[in-house]
Amino acid sequence: MPMTEFSPAPIGRRRVLIAGSAAAAAIGVAGASTAAARPGTAATPAPAPAAAGAGDTAAICTLTKELTEGPYYLDHALVRSDVAEGKPGVPLRLALTVVDAATCAPLNKALVEIWYCDALGEYSGFVGNNGHQEPDNGRFLRGGVLTGADGVANLTGIYPGWYRGRCVHVHLKVHTGVTLTSDGSFTGGNEIHTGQLFFDEKITEAVAKLSPYATNTVPRTPLSADGIYGNGGTAAGLLAVTALGSTPAAGYRGTLTVGVHPDA
């Protein structure tokens, strides 16, 4: 039986800024979330403004609380852009832009770390908790990269699966001041944000019909019934998603602008 994730922590000093389509949804602008992706149809995201300097009052800056880390985090993550480790599934590309919440300026050399379950809902290091047996190297679908001068972290993997009681999601941490190590990991630094990334339900429905997702024997919790997403709202990490091809099997690209307090 998989462990249950903890409830989101109360709003504290560490907060996340979401700009672009997710921010628009948070302030009640209709149509800012991802469009539905039907087979053969590309999902269309709302346009996201570029990160702006302190004097740019046109920048969209919306603060919201962080979300729970959950029970499946492992220290000593690998620094790498491709986290798939050969896992089968629908291709996923993430472009996450980290900005300073006080200025909306891009944050350089922040380490953006992700981890999530495979198509059968199993986390590396915890395989079997979702009822499926498979090889477990403790590494798949875990890793992170440093942002560039533009604040962007580009990561690739597969579309997440699901496990009991949770909607489809990706876990996220942002660290500053880390030191890269010779074994391909990192040490030190400050953990300035913990959150989760979410996907439009209609896109997930299309992916769930494909192999190997269709062999996941655990009932899927939709976005609307997920307690953690519901407590955070769309501004807590709803990705803007575009299709990479004409069918769901071709994969998706998810983008989000995440702003943090670097001194958190």
mmCIF file of C-alpha atoms in Angstrom:
data_model
loop_
_atom_site.group_PDB
_atom_site.id
_atom_site.type_symbol
_atom_site.label_atom_id
_atom_site.label_comp_id
_atom_site.label_asym_id
_atom_site.label_seq_id
_atom_site.Cartn_x
_atom_site.Cartn_y
_atom_site.Cartn_z
ATOM 1 C CA MET A 1 0.000 0.000 0.000
ATOM 2 C CA PRO A 2 1.620 3.342 -0.979
ATOM 3 C CA MET A 3 2.230 5.978 1.602
ATOM 4 C CA THR A 4 -0.101 8.987 1.739
ATOM 5 C CA GLU A 5 1.351 12.396 1.007
ATOM 6 C CA PHE A 6 1.283 14.979 3.725
ATOM 7 C CA SER A 7 -1.046 17.984 3.659
ATOM 8 C CA PRO A 8 0.414 21.190 2.206
ATOM 9 C CA ALA A 9 2.311 23.285 4.703
ATOM 10 C CA PRO A 10 0.865 26.680 5.700
ATOM 11 C CA ILE A 11 2.001 29.741 3.815
ATOM 12 C CA GLY A 12 5.450 30.676 5.074
ATOM 13 C CA ARG A 13 8.419 32.770 4.126
ATOM 14 C CA ARG A 14 9.290 30.604 1.163
ATOM 15 C CA ARG A 15 6.719 31.250 -1.545
ATOM 16 C CA VAL A 16 6.485 30.664 -5.265
ATOM 17 C CA LEU A 17 5.633 33.122 -7.997
ATOM 18 C CA ILE A 18 3.787 31.758 -10.987
ATOM 19 C CA ALA A 19 3.656 33.923 -14.108
ATOM 20 C CA GLY A 20 2.049 33.392 -17.499
ATOM 21 C CA SER A 21 -0.996 31.198 -18.024
ATOM 22 C CA ALA A 22 -1.103 29.786 -14.514
ATOM 23 C CA ALA A 23 -1.008 33.267 -13.011
ATOM 24 C CA ALA A 24 -3.807 34.382 -15.256
ATOM 25 C CA ALA A 25 -5.916 31.482 -14.049
ATOM 26 C CA ALA A 26 -5.188 32.420 -10.456
ATOM 27 C CA ILE A 27 -6.553 35.938 -10.948
ATOM 28 C CA GLY A 28 -9.639 34.700 -12.758
ATOM 29 C CA VAL A 29 -8.766 35.237 -16.403
ATOM 30 C CA ALA A 30 -10.681 32.649 -18.374
ATOM 31 C CA GLY A 31 -8.837 30.458 -20.842
ATOM 32 C CA ALA A 32 -5.399 30.834 -19.296
ATOM 33 C CA SER A 33 -4.947 27.148 -18.575
ATOM 34 C CA THR A 34 -3.880 24.576 -21.111
ATOM 35 C CA ALA A 35 -6.274 23.711 -23.902
ATOM 36 C CA ALA A 36 -7.507 20.149 -24.137
ATOM 37 C CA ALA A 37 -5.344 17.831 -26.206
ATOM 38 C CA ARG A 38 -7.446 15.442 -28.245
ATOM 39 C CA PRO A 39 -5.732 12.785 -30.369
ATOM 40 C CA GLY A 40 -4.423 14.575 -33.422
ATOM 41 C CA THR A 41 -4.850 18.040 -31.911
ATOM 42 C CA ALA A 42 -2.145 20.186 -30.321
ATOM 43 C CA ALA A 43 -2.818 21.743 -26.947
ATOM 44 C CA THR A 44 -2.488 25.520 -27.071
ATOM 45 C CA PRO A 45 -1.021 27.362 -24.064
ATOM 46 C CA ALA A 46 -1.734 30.955 -23.193
ATOM 47 C CA PRO A 47 1.265 33.197 -23.922
ATOM 48 C CA ALA A 48 3.623 33.793 -20.983
ATOM 49 C CA PRO A 49 5.465 37.106 -20.651
ATOM 50 C CA ALA A 50 9.232 37.146 -20.476
ATOM 51 C CA ALA A 51 10.817 37.653 -17.079
ATOM 52 C CA ALA A 52 11.007 41.355 -16.345
ATOM 53 C CA GLY A 53 13.256 43.647 -14.379
ATOM 54 C CA ALA A 54 12.351 45.444 -11.179
ATOM 55 C CA GLY A 55 11.054 48.487 -13.038
ATOM 56 C CA ASP A 56 8.695 46.618 -15.345
ATOM 57 C CA THR A 57 5.240 47.064 -13.823
ATOM 58 C CA ALA A 58 3.645 45.084 -16.649
ATOM 59 C CA ALA A 59 5.057 41.806 -15.315
ATOM 60 C CA ILE A 60 2.515 39.407 -13.815
ATOM 61 C CA CYS A 61 3.579 38.530 -10.262
ATOM 62 C CA THR A 62 1.308 36.234 -8.286
ATOM 63 C CA LEU A 63 2.441 34.637 -5.029
ATOM 64 C CA THR A 64 1.058 31.390 -3.716
ATOM 65 C CA LYS A 65 1.955 28.790 -1.111
ATOM 66 C CA GLU A 66 4.317 25.910 -1.614
ATOM 67 C CA LEU A 67 3.112 22.310 -1.836
ATOM 68 C CA THR A 68 4.145 19.239 0.115
ATOM 69 C CA GLU A 69 7.348 17.348 -0.667
ATOM 70 C CA GLY A 70 5.559 14.039 -0.181
ATOM 71 C CA PRO A 71 7.059 10.728 0.987
ATOM 72 C CA TYR A 72 9.153 9.733 -2.028
ATOM 73 C CA TYR A 73 12.036 12.239 -2.014
ATOM 74 C CA LEU A 74 15.608 10.918 -2.086
ATOM 75 C CA ASP A 75 18.726 12.969 -1.378
ATOM 76 C CA HIS A 76 21.762 12.928 -3.641
ATOM 77 C CA ALA A 77 19.924 13.575 -6.905
ATOM 78 C CA LEU A 78 21.850 13.319 -10.168
ATOM 79 C CA VAL A 79 22.570 16.528 -12.070
ATOM 80 C CA ARG A 80 21.341 15.680 -15.565
ATOM 81 C CA SER A 81 18.814 16.955 -18.084
ATOM 82 C CA ASP A 82 17.366 13.553 -19.103
ATOM 83 C CA VAL A 83 15.807 11.725 -16.154
ATOM 84 C CA ALA A 84 14.041 8.924 -18.064
ATOM 85 C CA GLU A 85 16.637 6.165 -17.452
ATOM 86 C CA GLY A 86 15.087 4.224 -20.339
ATOM 87 C CA LYS A 87 11.612 4.115 -18.806
ATOM 88 C CA PRO A 88 8.887 3.580 -21.455
ATOM 89 C CA GLY A 89 6.256 6.242 -21.851
ATOM 90 C CA VAL A 90 5.088 9.332 -23.705
ATOM 91 C CA PRO A 91 7.953 11.840 -24.152
ATOM 92 C CA LEU A 92 7.869 14.906 -21.916
ATOM 93 C CA ARG A 93 9.968 18.061 -22.158
ATOM 94 C CA LEU A 94 9.883 20.604 -19.354
ATOM 95 C CA ALA A 95 11.069 24.208 -19.635
ATOM 96 C CA LEU A 96 10.892 25.776 -16.173
ATOM 97 C CA THR A 97 11.908 29.409 -15.746
ATOM 98 C CA VAL A 98 13.000 30.476 -12.262
ATOM 99 C CA VAL A 99 12.737 34.177 -11.407
ATOM 100 C CA ASP A 100 13.303 36.361 -8.355
ATOM 101 C CA ALA A 101 9.894 37.121 -6.860
ATOM 102 C CA ALA A 102 10.988 40.602 -5.796
ATOM 103 C CA THR A 103 12.169 41.704 -9.243
ATOM 104 C CA CYS A 104 10.849 39.113 -11.745
ATOM 105 C CA ALA A 105 14.449 38.840 -12.992
ATOM 106 C CA PRO A 106 15.749 35.394 -14.086
ATOM 107 C CA LEU A 107 17.686 33.454 -11.479
ATOM 108 C CA ASN A 108 21.009 32.131 -12.798
ATOM 109 C CA LYS A 109 22.604 28.866 -11.597
ATOM 110 C CA ALA A 110 19.626 27.739 -9.533
ATOM 111 C CA LEU A 111 19.358 23.958 -9.455
ATOM 112 C CA VAL A 112 15.888 22.786 -10.484
ATOM 113 C CA GLU A 113 15.265 19.234 -9.284
ATOM 114 C CA ILE A 114 12.351 16.983 -10.254
ATOM 115 C CA TRP A 115 11.187 13.498 -9.283
ATOM 116 C CA TYR A 116 8.035 11.567 -10.109
ATOM 117 C CA CYS A 117 6.541 8.128 -10.716
ATOM 118 C CA ASP A 118 6.678 6.054 -13.901
ATOM 119 C CA ALA A 119 3.748 4.927 -16.048
ATOM 120 C CA LEU A 120 2.783 2.278 -13.471
ATOM 121 C CA GLY A 121 2.827 4.754 -10.605
ATOM 122 C CA GLU A 122 6.082 3.475 -9.101
ATOM 123 C CA TYR A 123 8.843 5.715 -7.730
ATOM 124 C CA SER A 124 12.468 4.664 -8.011
ATOM 125 C CA GLY A 125 13.696 3.506 -4.643
ATOM 126 C CA PHE A 126 10.135 2.576 -3.625
ATOM 127 C CA VAL A 127 9.014 0.151 -6.353
ATOM 128 C CA GLY A 128 6.111 -2.024 -5.247
ATOM 129 C CA ASN A 129 4.297 0.629 -3.245
ATOM 130 C CA ASN A 130 1.750 1.008 -6.056
ATOM 131 C CA GLY A 131 1.251 -2.719 -6.544
ATOM 132 C CA HIS A 132 3.500 -3.312 -9.556
ATOM 133 C CA GLN A 133 6.815 -5.173 -9.549
ATOM 134 C CA GLU A 134 9.611 -3.986 -11.841
ATOM 135 C CA PRO A 135 13.374 -3.372 -11.691
ATOM 136 C CA ASP A 136 14.337 -0.603 -9.284
ATOM 137 C CA ASN A 137 17.671 1.149 -9.681
ATOM 138 C CA GLY A 138 16.764 3.996 -7.323
ATOM 139 C CA ARG A 139 17.497 6.506 -10.109
ATOM 140 C CA PHE A 140 14.765 6.616 -12.730
ATOM 141 C CA LEU A 141 12.750 9.821 -13.096
ATOM 142 C CA ARG A 142 14.969 11.742 -10.674
ATOM 143 C CA GLY A 143 17.421 14.530 -11.456
ATOM 144 C CA GLY A 144 17.988 18.220 -11.920
ATOM 145 C CA VAL A 145 19.869 20.892 -13.857
ATOM 146 C CA LEU A 146 21.211 24.382 -13.280
ATOM 147 C CA THR A 147 19.349 27.272 -14.836
ATOM 148 C CA GLY A 148 21.149 29.445 -17.373
ATOM 149 C CA ALA A 149 21.405 33.222 -17.419
ATOM 150 C CA ASP A 150 17.826 33.265 -18.758
ATOM 151 C CA GLY A 151 16.617 31.393 -15.667
ATOM 152 C CA VAL A 152 15.491 28.385 -17.719
ATOM 153 C CA ALA A 153 15.953 24.752 -16.709
ATOM 154 C CA ASN A 154 15.312 22.260 -19.533
ATOM 155 C CA LEU A 155 14.536 18.683 -18.504
ATOM 156 C CA THR A 156 13.311 15.640 -20.405
ATOM 157 C CA GLY A 157 11.648 12.435 -19.302
ATOM 158 C CA ILE A 158 8.297 10.734 -19.781
ATOM 159 C CA TYR A 159 4.766 11.814 -18.948
ATOM 160 C CA PRO A 160 4.049 10.750 -15.347
ATOM 161 C CA GLY A 161 1.781 7.898 -14.371
ATOM 162 C CA TRP A 162 -0.362 7.870 -11.239
ATOM 163 C CA TYR A 163 -0.638 6.142 -7.894
ATOM 164 C CA ARG A 164 -3.447 5.658 -5.427
ATOM 165 C CA GLY A 165 -5.005 8.862 -4.106
ATOM 166 C CA ARG A 166 -3.111 11.378 -6.236
ATOM 167 C CA CYS A 167 -3.582 13.003 -9.623
ATOM 168 C CA VAL A 168 -0.779 12.998 -12.183
ATOM 169 C CA HIS A 169 2.005 15.324 -11.030
ATOM 170 C CA VAL A 170 5.748 16.018 -10.920
ATOM 171 C CA HIS A 171 7.565 17.003 -7.716
ATOM 172 C CA LEU A 172 9.826 20.048 -7.814
ATOM 173 C CA LYS A 173 12.556 21.613 -5.688
ATOM 174 C CA VAL A 174 14.693 24.687 -6.371
ATOM 175 C CA HIS A 175 18.104 25.062 -4.743
ATOM 176 C CA THR A 176 20.624 27.920 -4.848
ATOM 177 C CA GLY A 177 24.323 27.963 -4.056
ATOM 178 C CA VAL A 178 24.889 24.245 -4.670
ATOM 179 C CA THR A 179 28.283 22.693 -5.404
ATOM 180 C CA LEU A 180 28.428 20.095 -8.164
ATOM 181 C CA THR A 181 30.250 16.900 -7.191
ATOM 182 C CA SER A 182 32.467 14.530 -9.175
ATOM 183 C CA ASP A 183 29.918 11.713 -8.953
ATOM 184 C CA GLY A 184 27.359 13.699 -10.960
ATOM 185 C CA SER A 185 25.332 14.974 -8.019
ATOM 186 C CA PHE A 186 25.426 18.129 -5.878
ATOM 187 C CA THR A 187 25.946 19.144 -2.292
ATOM 188 C CA GLY A 188 25.247 22.128 -0.032
ATOM 189 C CA GLY A 189 23.279 25.184 -1.007
ATOM 190 C CA ASN A 190 19.854 26.400 0.107
ATOM 191 C CA GLU A 191 16.530 24.753 -0.684
ATOM 192 C CA ILE A 192 14.318 27.723 -1.529
ATOM 193 C CA HIS A 193 11.201 26.114 -2.985
ATOM 194 C CA THR A 194 9.282 22.842 -2.832
ATOM 195 C CA GLY A 195 6.273 22.389 -5.097
ATOM 196 C CA GLN A 196 4.459 20.212 -7.608
ATOM 197 C CA LEU A 197 3.660 20.501 -11.321
ATOM 198 C CA PHE A 198 0.252 19.510 -12.697
ATOM 199 C CA PHE A 199 -1.220 18.629 -16.097
ATOM 200 C CA ASP A 200 -4.513 19.390 -17.819
ATOM 201 C CA GLU A 201 -6.912 16.516 -17.175
ATOM 202 C CA LYS A 202 -7.901 16.040 -20.819
ATOM 203 C CA ILE A 203 -4.275 15.548 -21.812
ATOM 204 C CA THR A 204 -3.836 12.986 -19.045
ATOM 205 C CA GLU A 205 -6.970 11.162 -20.226
ATOM 206 C CA ALA A 206 -5.471 10.813 -23.708
ATOM 207 C CA VAL A 207 -2.118 9.588 -22.371
ATOM 208 C CA ALA A 208 -3.770 7.124 -19.973
ATOM 209 C CA LYS A 209 -5.205 5.181 -22.922
ATOM 210 C CA LEU A 210 -1.727 4.428 -24.288
ATOM 211 C CA SER A 211 0.734 1.680 -23.393
ATOM 212 C CA PRO A 212 2.221 1.255 -20.813
ATOM 213 C CA TYR A 213 -0.075 3.637 -18.892
ATOM 214 C CA ALA A 214 -3.141 1.548 -19.732
ATOM 215 C CA THR A 215 -1.663 -1.375 -17.774
ATOM 216 C CA ASN A 216 -1.586 0.626 -14.517
ATOM 217 C CA THR A 217 -4.034 -1.314 -12.348
ATOM 218 C CA VAL A 218 -4.606 1.449 -9.783
ATOM 219 C CA PRO A 219 -7.655 3.751 -10.206
ATOM 220 C CA ARG A 220 -6.628 7.235 -11.324
ATOM 221 C CA THR A 221 -7.543 10.275 -9.250
ATOM 222 C CA PRO A 222 -8.534 13.198 -11.529
ATOM 223 C CA LEU A 223 -7.181 16.704 -11.030
ATOM 224 C CA SER A 224 -10.534 17.893 -9.668
ATOM 225 C CA ALA A 225 -10.473 15.294 -6.865
ATOM 226 C CA ASP A 226 -6.854 15.793 -5.798
ATOM 227 C CA GLY A 227 -6.669 17.381 -2.338
ATOM 228 C CA ILE A 228 -3.169 18.787 -2.750
ATOM 229 C CA TYR A 229 -3.894 20.432 -6.102
ATOM 230 C CA GLY A 230 -7.252 21.681 -4.829
ATOM 231 C CA ASN A 231 -5.684 23.363 -1.837
ATOM 232 C CA GLY A 232 -3.097 25.084 -4.012
ATOM 233 C CA GLY A 233 -5.280 26.019 -6.980
ATOM 234 C CA THR A 234 -4.123 26.424 -10.569
ATOM 235 C CA ALA A 235 -1.446 28.924 -9.560
ATOM 236 C CA ALA A 236 0.266 26.158 -7.589
ATOM 237 C CA GLY A 237 1.828 24.623 -10.671
ATOM 238 C CA LEU A 238 -0.536 23.985 -13.593
ATOM 239 C CA LEU A 239 1.735 23.660 -16.610
ATOM 240 C CA ALA A 240 1.063 25.246 -19.983
ATOM 241 C CA VAL A 241 1.349 22.234 -22.297
ATOM 242 C CA THR A 242 1.821 21.961 -26.059
ATOM 243 C CA ALA A 243 1.776 18.800 -28.156
ATOM 244 C CA LEU A 244 5.033 17.724 -29.831
ATOM 245 C CA GLY A 245 3.207 16.017 -32.678
ATOM 246 C CA SER A 246 -0.173 15.092 -34.119
ATOM 247 C CA THR A 247 -0.924 12.308 -31.633
ATOM 248 C CA PRO A 248 -0.580 11.944 -27.845
ATOM 249 C CA ALA A 249 2.121 9.305 -28.364
ATOM 250 C CA ALA A 250 4.406 11.983 -29.855
ATOM 251 C CA GLY A 251 4.670 13.644 -26.462
ATOM 252 C CA TYR A 252 4.275 17.042 -24.851
ATOM 253 C CA ARG A 253 6.203 20.116 -23.764
ATOM 254 C CA GLY A 254 5.301 21.748 -20.453
ATOM 255 C CA THR A 255 6.327 25.261 -19.448
ATOM 256 C CA LEU A 256 5.980 27.283 -16.273
ATOM 257 C CA THR A 257 7.572 30.359 -14.745
ATOM 258 C CA VAL A 258 8.370 29.846 -11.078
ATOM 259 C CA GLY A 259 9.482 32.768 -8.943
ATOM 260 C CA VAL A 260 11.153 32.347 -5.576
ATOM 261 C CA HIS A 261 12.736 34.404 -2.823
ATOM 262 C CA PRO A 262 16.457 33.590 -3.300
ATOM 263 C CA ASP A 263 17.202 34.360 0.338
ATOM 264 C CA ALA A 264 14.506 31.999 1.678
#
